[in-house]
Coordinates of C-alpha atoms and ligand atoms in Angstrom, one line a residue:
M16 CA 0.0 0.0 0.0
T17 CA 1.3 3.4 -0.9
I18 CA 0.4 6.5 1.1
L19 CA 0.9 10.0 -0.3
H20 CA 1.4 12.6 2.4
I21 CA 0.8 16.2 1.4
D22 CA 1.3 19.3 3.6
S23 CA 0.6 22.9 2.8
S24 CA 0.9 25.0 6.0
I25 CA 3.5 27.8 6.1
N26 CA 3.7 27.4 9.9
G27 CA 6.3 24.7 10.1
E28 CA 6.6 23.0 13.5
N29 CA 3.8 25.2 14.9
S30 CA 1.3 24.0 12.3
A31 CA -1.9 22.2 13.5
S32 CA -2.6 20.7 10.1
R33 CA 0.9 19.3 9.9
T34 CA 0.6 17.9 13.5
L35 CA -2.7 16.2 12.5
S36 CA -1.5 14.9 9.1
R37 CA 1.6 13.4 10.7
S38 CA -0.5 11.7 13.3
I39 CA -2.8 10.2 10.6
I40 CA 0.3 8.9 8.8
D41 CA 1.7 7.4 12.1
Q42 CA -1.7 5.7 12.7
L43 CA -1.9 4.3 9.2
K44 CA 1.6 3.0 9.5
T45 CA 0.8 1.1 12.6
A46 CA -2.6 -0.1 11.3
E47 CA -1.4 -1.4 8.0
W48 CA 1.5 -3.6 6.8
G49 CA 4.2 -2.9 4.2
E50 CA 3.2 0.7 3.5
Q51 CA 5.4 3.0 1.5
V52 CA 5.0 6.7 2.4
V53 CA 5.7 9.3 -0.3
T54 CA 5.9 12.9 1.1
R55 CA 5.3 16.0 -0.8
D56 CA 5.7 19.3 1.1
L57 CA 4.1 22.0 -1.0
V58 CA 5.8 24.7 1.1
S59 CA 9.4 23.6 1.1
E60 CA 9.1 22.5 -2.5
P61 CA 6.3 24.6 -4.0
L62 CA 4.7 23.9 -7.4
P63 CA 4.6 26.9 -9.6
H64 CA 1.2 28.4 -10.6
L65 CA -0.3 26.4 -13.4
T66 CA 0.7 27.3 -17.0
L67 CA -0.1 25.5 -20.3
D68 CA 3.5 24.2 -20.4
A69 CA 2.9 22.5 -17.0
F70 CA 0.4 20.1 -18.5
A71 CA 3.2 18.3 -20.2
D72 CA 4.7 17.2 -16.8
T73 CA 2.5 14.5 -15.3
S74 CA 4.7 13.6 -12.4
V75 CA 2.3 15.1 -9.7
L76 CA -0.7 13.4 -11.3
D77 CA 1.2 10.1 -11.6
E78 CA 2.2 10.3 -7.9
F79 CA -1.4 10.9 -7.0
L80 CA -2.7 8.0 -9.2
A81 CA -0.2 5.6 -7.7
A82 CA -1.3 6.2 -4.1
D83 CA -3.8 4.0 -2.4
T84 CA -4.3 6.5 0.4
V85 CA -3.7 10.3 0.3
V86 CA -3.4 12.3 3.6
I87 CA -3.6 16.1 3.2
G88 CA -2.8 18.8 5.8
A89 CA -5.0 21.8 4.8
P90 CA -5.0 25.0 6.8
M91 CA -7.6 27.7 6.1
Y92 CA -6.1 30.9 4.6
N93 CA -8.5 33.7 3.9
F94 CA -11.6 31.4 4.0
S95 CA -10.1 29.0 1.4
L96 CA -7.1 26.8 0.8
P97 CA -3.4 27.8 0.5
T98 CA -2.4 28.7 -3.0
Q99 CA 0.3 26.0 -2.6
L100 CA -2.4 23.4 -2.3
K101 CA -4.4 24.9 -5.1
A102 CA -1.4 24.5 -7.4
W103 CA -1.4 20.8 -6.5
I104 CA -5.1 20.4 -7.1
D105 CA -4.6 22.1 -10.5
R106 CA -2.3 19.2 -11.5
I107 CA -4.5 16.3 -10.4
V108 CA -7.9 17.4 -11.7
I109 CA -7.2 16.5 -15.3
A110 CA -9.8 15.7 -18.0
G111 CA -9.4 12.2 -19.4
K112 CA -7.3 11.1 -16.4
T113 CA -9.3 11.8 -13.2
F114 CA -12.6 12.9 -14.7
H115 CA -14.4 13.0 -18.0
Y116 CA -17.6 14.3 -19.4
T117 CA -20.3 12.0 -20.5
A118 CA -23.7 12.5 -22.0
N119 CA -25.0 12.4 -18.4
G120 CA -22.5 15.0 -17.2
P121 CA -19.1 14.8 -15.5
E122 CA -17.9 11.5 -14.1
G123 CA -15.0 10.9 -11.7
L124 CA -12.3 8.4 -12.7
A125 CA -10.2 8.4 -9.6
G126 CA -12.4 6.3 -7.3
G127 CA -11.1 3.6 -5.1
K128 CA -8.6 5.8 -3.2
R129 CA -8.9 6.8 0.4
V130 CA -8.4 10.6 0.9
I131 CA -8.1 11.9 4.5
I132 CA -7.9 15.6 5.0
A133 CA -6.7 17.3 8.2
L134 CA -8.3 20.8 8.4
A135 CA -7.1 23.6 10.6
R136 CA -9.1 26.7 10.9
G137 CA -8.8 29.8 13.1
G138 CA -12.5 30.2 13.6
F139 CA -15.7 28.1 13.7
Y140 CA -17.7 27.5 10.5
D141 CA -20.4 25.1 11.6
A142 CA -23.6 25.1 9.5
N143 CA -25.5 27.5 11.8
S144 CA -22.6 29.8 12.7
P145 CA -22.5 33.4 11.4
A146 CA -19.3 32.6 9.4
A147 CA -20.7 29.5 7.7
A148 CA -21.1 31.3 4.3
L149 CA -17.4 32.0 4.3
E150 CA -16.4 28.4 4.5
H151 CA -14.6 27.7 1.2
L152 CA -12.0 25.2 2.4
E153 CA -13.9 22.0 3.4
T154 CA -16.7 22.7 0.9
Y155 CA -14.2 23.2 -1.9
L156 CA -12.1 20.2 -1.1
R157 CA -15.1 17.9 -0.7
G158 CA -16.5 19.2 -4.0
V159 CA -13.3 18.8 -6.0
F160 CA -12.6 15.3 -4.7
N161 CA -16.3 14.3 -5.3
F162 CA -15.9 15.6 -8.8
I163 CA -13.0 13.1 -9.5
G164 CA -14.9 10.2 -7.8
I165 CA -13.7 10.3 -4.2
E166 CA -15.5 10.9 -0.9
P167 CA -12.9 12.4 1.3
E168 CA -12.8 12.0 5.1
F169 CA -12.1 15.0 7.3
V170 CA -10.5 15.6 10.7
R171 CA -11.2 19.1 11.9
A172 CA -9.3 21.4 14.4
D173 CA -11.4 24.6 14.6
G174 CA -11.3 27.8 16.6
L175 CA -7.5 27.7 16.8
A176 CA -7.2 31.5 16.9
I177 CA -9.9 32.0 19.6
S178 CA -7.6 31.4 22.6
P179 CA -4.6 29.2 23.6
D180 CA -7.0 27.0 25.7
Q181 CA -9.4 26.5 22.7
R182 CA -6.4 25.8 20.4
D183 CA -5.1 23.1 22.8
A184 CA -8.6 21.5 23.2
S185 CA -9.3 21.5 19.5
I186 CA -6.0 19.9 18.6
K187 CA -6.4 17.3 21.3
Q188 CA -9.9 16.5 20.1
A189 CA -8.7 16.3 16.5
L190 CA -5.7 14.1 17.4
G191 CA -8.3 11.7 19.0
E192 CA -10.2 11.7 15.7
T193 CA -7.0 10.7 13.8
V194 CA -6.9 7.5 16.0
R195 CA -10.5 6.7 15.2
L196 CA -10.0 7.3 11.5
A197 CA -7.1 5.0 11.2
A198 CA -8.7 2.2 13.3
Ligands
FMN219 C1 -2.4 33.9 6.0 C2 -3.4 33.3 6.9 C3 -4.8 33.5 6.7 C4 -5.7 33.0 7.6 N1 -7.0 33.1 7.3 C5 -8.0 32.5 8.1 C6 -9.4 32.6 7.7 O1 -9.8 33.2 6.7 N2 -10.2 32.0 8.6 C7 -9.8 31.4 9.7 O2 -10.7 30.8 10.4 N3 -8.5 31.3 10.0 C8 -7.6 31.9 9.2 N4 -6.3 31.8 9.6 C9 -5.9 31.0 10.8 C10 -5.5 29.6 10.4 O3 -6.5 28.9 9.7 C11 -5.1 28.9 11.7 O4 -4.0 29.6 12.2 C12 -4.7 27.4 11.4 O5 -4.1 26.9 12.6 C13 -3.7 27.3 10.3 O6 -3.3 26.0 10.1 P1 -1.8 25.5 10.5 O7 -1.7 25.7 12.0 O8 -1.7 24.2 10.0 O9 -0.8 26.5 9.8 C14 -5.3 32.3 8.7 C15 -3.9 32.1 9.0 C16 -3.0 32.6 8.1 C17 -1.5 32.4 8.4

């Protein structure tokens, strides 16, 4: 089994999404046997913005297609995803490879993979909260993976900017979720 580990936080060792994605990887490594982990850090080795020329290079797509499980650390920046992660998405959502259009509309071609996403957000974005309409991270990632045929699983650490106590409690709760996910 091949696990692809993607991180996109600019916060280095202080990053909640990196802490959570690492925990998920650790859990998967103890739960499974014979895994190979491929790591792609989109901050230390950023992908350039998409250009037409970039379509000729399929290495990022091939790496994604080769993975059985994909674990993604995804912080919320300005209500959405980091541009580093968007540049990666731009290379895996490819017509004829991960989706195609049929007479009945678009169809995902990347099904059969497990995708686990560790979200870290400064505020709260529950359905009934005042900020719910500004949530474009989880909704975007769910939409884009659904589009290519995958139902992603989420671990969420929210309210991280509210107070140090809230941050500690949210990360602790989310770390507990990572154990449940990998079980
Ligand atoms: C550039 C930047 C933009 C941010 N924008 C938002 C935002 O729009 N909404 C929010 O709830 N938190 C926002 N935050 C807070 C982060 O989501 C929060 O600090 C989270 O812990 C980041 O994940 P990380 O710890 O993995 O880096 C922002 C943080 C940064 C650095």
